[in-house]
Short mmCIF file of C-alpha atoms in Angstrom, two decimals:
data_model
loop_
_atom_site.label_atom_id
_atom_site.label_comp_id
_atom_site.label_asym_id
_atom_site.label_seq_id
_atom_site.Cartn_x
_atom_site.Cartn_y
_atom_site.Cartn_z
CA MET F 1 75.77 108.07 91.58
CA LYS F 2 75.47 108.89 87.58
CA ILE F 3 73.71 105.98 85.64
CA ILE F 4 74.49 105.68 81.94
CA ILE F 5 72.09 102.70 80.57
CA VAL F 6 73.17 101.35 77.18
CA LYS F 7 72.95 98.36 74.70
CA ASN F 8 75.92 96.96 74.80
CA LYS F 9 79.66 97.12 75.84
CA ILE F 10 80.40 98.29 72.22
CA GLU F 11 77.49 101.82 72.91
CA GLY F 12 79.86 101.50 76.58
CA GLY F 13 82.91 102.56 75.06
CA LYS F 14 82.01 105.29 72.80
CA LYS F 15 80.10 106.76 76.26
CA ALA F 16 83.38 106.02 78.02
CA LEU F 17 85.13 108.06 75.11
CA GLU F 18 82.77 110.43 75.69
CA ILE F 19 83.71 110.95 78.84
CA TYR F 20 87.62 111.03 78.71
CA ARG F 21 86.98 113.58 76.02
CA ALA F 22 85.30 116.09 78.28
CA THR F 23 87.84 115.13 81.08
CA LEU F 24 91.24 115.62 78.92
CA LYS F 25 89.08 119.46 78.24
CA SER F 26 89.17 120.26 81.58
CA ASN F 27 93.27 119.73 81.78
CA ALA F 28 93.47 116.80 83.24
CA ARG F 29 96.69 115.07 83.52
CA VAL F 30 96.34 111.61 85.26
CA LEU F 31 94.89 108.95 84.39
CA GLY F 32 94.07 105.26 86.11
CA PHE F 33 93.06 102.49 83.92
CA ALA F 34 91.98 98.75 84.61
CA THR F 35 92.35 95.34 82.83
CA GLY F 36 89.93 92.31 82.07
CA SER F 37 87.24 92.27 79.53
CA THR F 38 84.91 94.72 80.20
CA PRO F 39 87.37 98.23 79.12
CA LEU F 40 88.14 96.53 75.98
CA THR F 41 86.08 98.39 73.98
CA THR F 42 86.83 101.70 75.56
CA TYR F 43 90.16 101.26 75.14
CA GLN F 44 89.67 101.02 71.13
CA GLU F 45 87.66 103.95 71.12
CA LEU F 46 90.45 105.89 72.67
CA ILE F 47 92.61 104.18 70.02
CA LYS F 48 90.72 105.08 67.40
CA SER F 49 89.83 108.92 68.84
CA ASP F 50 92.21 111.49 68.32
CA LEU F 51 92.88 112.14 71.82
CA ASP F 52 96.48 113.32 72.63
CA PHE F 53 97.72 111.49 75.51
CA SER F 54 101.68 112.19 74.67
CA GLN F 55 101.37 114.62 77.98
CA ILE F 56 99.71 112.34 80.76
CA ILE F 57 100.55 110.34 83.16
CA SER F 58 98.66 107.30 83.39
CA PHE F 59 98.90 104.42 86.50
CA ASN F 60 97.07 100.91 86.41
CA LEU F 61 95.05 99.39 89.57
CA ASP F 62 96.71 96.09 90.37
CA GLU F 63 99.50 93.05 88.38
CA TYR F 64 99.48 89.67 89.89
CA VAL F 65 102.54 88.43 91.80
CA GLY F 66 104.75 86.95 90.38
CA LEU F 67 104.27 87.66 86.43
CA GLN F 68 107.29 89.24 84.52
CA ALA F 69 105.97 92.98 82.30
CA ASP F 70 106.32 90.76 78.94
CA ASP F 71 103.91 87.88 80.60
CA PRO F 72 101.24 87.33 77.94
CA GLN F 73 98.67 87.19 81.76
CA SER F 74 100.44 90.19 82.99
CA TYR F 75 98.77 93.90 83.25
CA HIS F 76 101.93 95.28 81.69
CA HIS F 77 101.21 93.17 79.22
CA TYR F 78 97.54 93.47 78.47
CA MET F 79 98.09 97.51 78.77
CA GLU F 80 101.15 97.69 75.94
CA GLU F 81 98.79 95.17 73.61
CA ASN F 82 95.75 97.13 74.40
CA LEU F 83 96.47 100.69 74.43
CA PHE F 84 99.82 101.72 75.05
CA LYS F 85 101.39 100.49 71.87
CA PHE F 86 98.84 102.46 69.90
CA LYS F 87 98.87 105.46 72.06
CA LYS F 88 101.97 107.18 73.17
CA PHE F 89 101.95 108.79 77.48
CA LYS F 90 104.22 110.86 78.96
CA THR F 91 104.59 108.21 81.60
CA SER F 92 102.81 105.05 82.48
CA PHE F 93 102.95 103.60 86.60
CA LEU F 94 102.46 99.90 86.79
CA LEU F 95 103.44 97.74 89.70
CA ASN F 96 106.27 95.22 89.59
CA GLY F 97 104.72 91.42 89.78
CA VAL F 98 108.41 90.01 90.47
CA ALA F 99 109.48 93.05 92.81
CA VAL F 100 112.38 91.64 94.90
CA ASP F 101 111.16 93.64 98.11
CA GLU F 102 107.42 94.00 98.14
CA LYS F 103 106.94 96.50 100.68
CA ALA F 104 109.55 98.98 99.10
CA GLU F 105 107.21 98.05 95.90
CA ILE F 106 104.16 99.00 97.93
CA ARG F 107 105.67 102.03 99.43
CA HIS F 108 107.03 103.60 96.29
CA TYR F 109 103.54 103.23 94.46
CA ASP F 110 102.00 105.31 96.75
CA GLN F 111 104.33 108.32 96.94
CA LEU F 112 103.71 108.00 93.58
CA LEU F 113 99.66 108.22 93.55
CA GLU F 114 100.22 111.21 95.80
CA LYS F 115 102.70 112.95 93.89
CA TYR F 116 100.10 112.32 90.30
CA PRO F 117 96.16 112.39 92.31
CA ILE F 118 94.60 110.65 89.33
CA ASP F 119 91.89 112.50 87.68
CA LEU F 120 89.63 109.53 86.36
CA GLN F 121 89.99 106.45 87.57
CA LEU F 122 88.46 103.49 85.18
CA LEU F 123 86.81 100.78 86.75
CA GLY F 124 85.50 97.13 86.45
CA ILE F 125 83.59 95.76 88.80
CA GLY F 126 84.02 91.76 90.09
CA ARG F 127 80.81 89.48 90.62
CA ASN F 128 81.63 89.14 94.74
CA GLY F 129 81.85 93.16 94.34
CA HIS F 130 85.15 93.62 94.40
CA ILE F 131 87.30 96.69 92.62
CA GLY F 132 90.77 96.24 91.41
CA PHE F 133 92.05 93.27 93.51
CA ASN F 134 89.91 94.35 96.36
CA GLU F 135 88.36 91.44 97.44
CA PRO F 136 85.43 91.36 100.36
CA GLY F 137 86.73 91.80 103.34
CA SER F 138 88.85 94.71 102.13
CA SER F 139 89.69 97.54 104.23
CA PHE F 140 88.09 100.94 102.91
CA ASN F 141 91.23 102.42 104.43
CA GLU F 142 93.92 100.43 103.32
CA ARG F 143 95.96 102.13 100.39
CA THR F 144 98.11 99.60 97.49
CA HIS F 145 98.69 96.37 99.34
CA LYS F 146 99.18 92.42 98.72
CA VAL F 147 96.30 90.18 98.07
CA GLY F 148 95.02 86.94 97.93
CA LEU F 149 92.64 86.30 95.58
CA THR F 150 89.59 84.58 95.97
CA GLU F 151 88.28 81.23 94.40
CA SER F 152 85.61 83.03 92.76
CA THR F 153 87.91 85.32 91.35
CA ILE F 154 90.52 83.05 90.78
CA LYS F 155 88.02 80.96 88.59
CA ALA F 156 86.19 84.10 86.84
CA ASN F 157 90.09 85.04 85.80
CA SER F 158 90.76 81.36 84.84
CA ARG F 159 89.61 82.05 81.30
CA PHE F 160 92.16 83.62 80.48
CA PHE F 161 94.87 80.92 81.30
CA ALA F 162 94.86 77.33 80.03
CA ASP F 163 93.96 76.25 83.31
CA GLU F 164 92.95 77.42 86.42
CA VAL F 165 95.95 76.13 88.56
CA GLN F 166 97.84 78.96 86.58
CA VAL F 167 95.97 81.59 87.85
CA PRO F 168 98.39 83.60 90.29
CA ARG F 169 97.05 83.49 93.70
CA TYR F 170 98.43 86.91 94.75
CA ALA F 171 98.22 90.25 93.13
CA TYR F 172 99.52 93.68 94.05
CA SER F 173 96.73 96.46 93.68
CA MET F 174 95.16 100.45 94.90
CA GLY F 175 93.58 99.75 97.69
CA ILE F 176 90.39 101.59 98.62
CA LYS F 177 90.95 104.56 100.15
CA SER F 178 93.67 104.85 97.03
CA ILE F 179 90.71 104.43 94.27
CA LEU F 180 88.33 106.66 96.12
CA ALA F 181 91.26 109.40 95.98
CA ALA F 182 90.92 109.86 92.23
CA LYS F 183 88.72 113.37 91.36
CA GLN F 184 86.61 111.03 89.04
CA ILE F 185 85.09 107.32 88.95
CA LEU F 186 84.21 105.77 85.59
CA LEU F 187 83.11 102.01 86.52
CA GLU F 188 81.66 99.79 83.53
CA ALA F 189 80.14 96.83 83.84
CA TYR F 190 78.12 94.32 81.72
CA GLY F 191 76.15 91.13 81.23
CA SER F 192 73.95 89.50 83.95
CA SER F 193 76.43 88.02 85.98
CA LYS F 194 77.20 91.16 87.11
CA ALA F 195 73.22 92.37 87.53
CA SER F 196 73.41 91.44 91.47
CA ALA F 197 77.43 93.38 92.47
CA VAL F 198 75.42 96.59 90.98
CA LEU F 199 72.49 96.00 92.41
CA ARG F 200 74.27 96.06 95.87
CA MET F 201 77.39 98.96 94.81
CA VAL F 202 74.40 101.09 94.08
CA GLN F 203 71.51 100.41 96.83
CA GLY F 204 72.95 97.94 99.08
CA PRO F 205 74.37 98.90 102.68
CA MET F 206 77.95 100.15 102.64
CA THR F 207 80.09 97.12 103.73
CA THR F 208 83.40 95.78 103.14
CA ALA F 209 81.58 92.44 102.33
CA ARG F 210 81.10 94.32 98.77
CA PRO F 211 83.67 96.50 98.62
CA ALA F 212 82.30 98.74 96.01
CA SER F 213 79.73 99.59 97.81
CA ILE F 214 82.18 102.45 99.28
CA LEU F 215 81.62 104.17 96.32
CA GLN F 216 78.21 105.77 97.07
CA THR F 217 80.38 108.36 99.06
CA HIS F 218 82.63 109.43 96.55
CA PRO F 219 81.19 112.63 94.91
CA ASN F 220 81.81 112.36 91.46
CA VAL F 221 80.88 108.51 90.34
CA THR F 222 79.50 107.47 86.59
CA LEU F 223 78.28 103.99 85.88
CA ILE F 224 77.82 102.68 82.06
CA LEU F 225 76.04 99.26 82.41
CA ASP F 226 74.50 97.65 79.56
CA GLU F 227 70.77 96.61 80.05
CA ALA F 228 71.89 92.98 81.93
CA ALA F 229 73.62 94.76 84.53
CA ALA F 230 71.50 96.90 85.12
CA SER F 231 68.38 94.78 85.22
CA GLN F 232 68.29 94.58 89.23
CA LEU F 233 67.98 98.39 89.37
CA SER F 234 65.17 98.03 87.05
CA LYS F 235 63.59 96.15 88.39
CA VAL F 236 64.02 97.81 91.92
CA LYS F 237 63.20 101.24 90.48
CA LYS F 238 59.51 99.68 89.15
CA GLU F 239 59.14 98.90 92.85
CA ASP F 240 60.16 102.05 94.36
CA ASP F 241 57.45 103.47 91.35
CA ILE F 242 54.90 101.27 92.56
CA TYR F 243 55.40 102.22 96.17
CA ALA F 244 55.60 106.14 95.22
CA ASN F 245 52.08 105.56 93.13
CA SER F 246 50.64 103.30 95.86
CA PHE F 247 51.75 106.18 98.69
CA LYS F 248 49.65 109.15 96.59
CA THR F 249 46.94 107.07 96.46
CA CYS F 250 47.14 106.48 100.28
CA GLN F 251 47.07 110.71 100.67
CA ASN F 252 44.20 111.15 98.68
CA LEU F 253 42.22 109.00 100.31
CA TYR F 254 42.29 111.03 103.80
#
């Protein structure tokens, strides 16, 4: 993994813009987007930029089950307010949270993903290590699916709703196998609350208990982290340096 450490999410957005600029310059035509508070500064930088998305196809990672596209808390609405009404895309595919036939909706999304492979997928990471809405215990081989949200995710997302009761209990999400199919992955994480998840993603064992840990197997992953989110990585690095220096000292003794 390539790790970029920034002072804050504003600087992180600027670094992300550089990656998008390089990706589009390399003739990328399909982008995968994420929602939540993490990528907002990235979207702000994309909006301010001179980048042309008129020939770009986009996909979104997930959507709450039960919310209409025009619901203020739906991810359709989020994308419209934070990117799409400012930048024109050729086509944007988003999951339908009120699909009558859930299995058909999931099957259709997978077919679209196969037809238009994603060049760059943007991700955030949950405190429990989830990516998209792939909660702990999710299979690494799953494609788009309906998932029940954990209490920790519901609580974390309740800040966007009037109260926790209003947070949907289910969502559609690209599966981990779908995410790994992207040619390039960009993951952003900010704040000390994400430090433990980042540590386990980068240096912990690969386990479904920490879904993001599977990103260790992907050949092209870039992490943009602020100092707080990277704080435990720095600690481990220092410990590794101490060990390496001690090892050299022992070698010199012999």
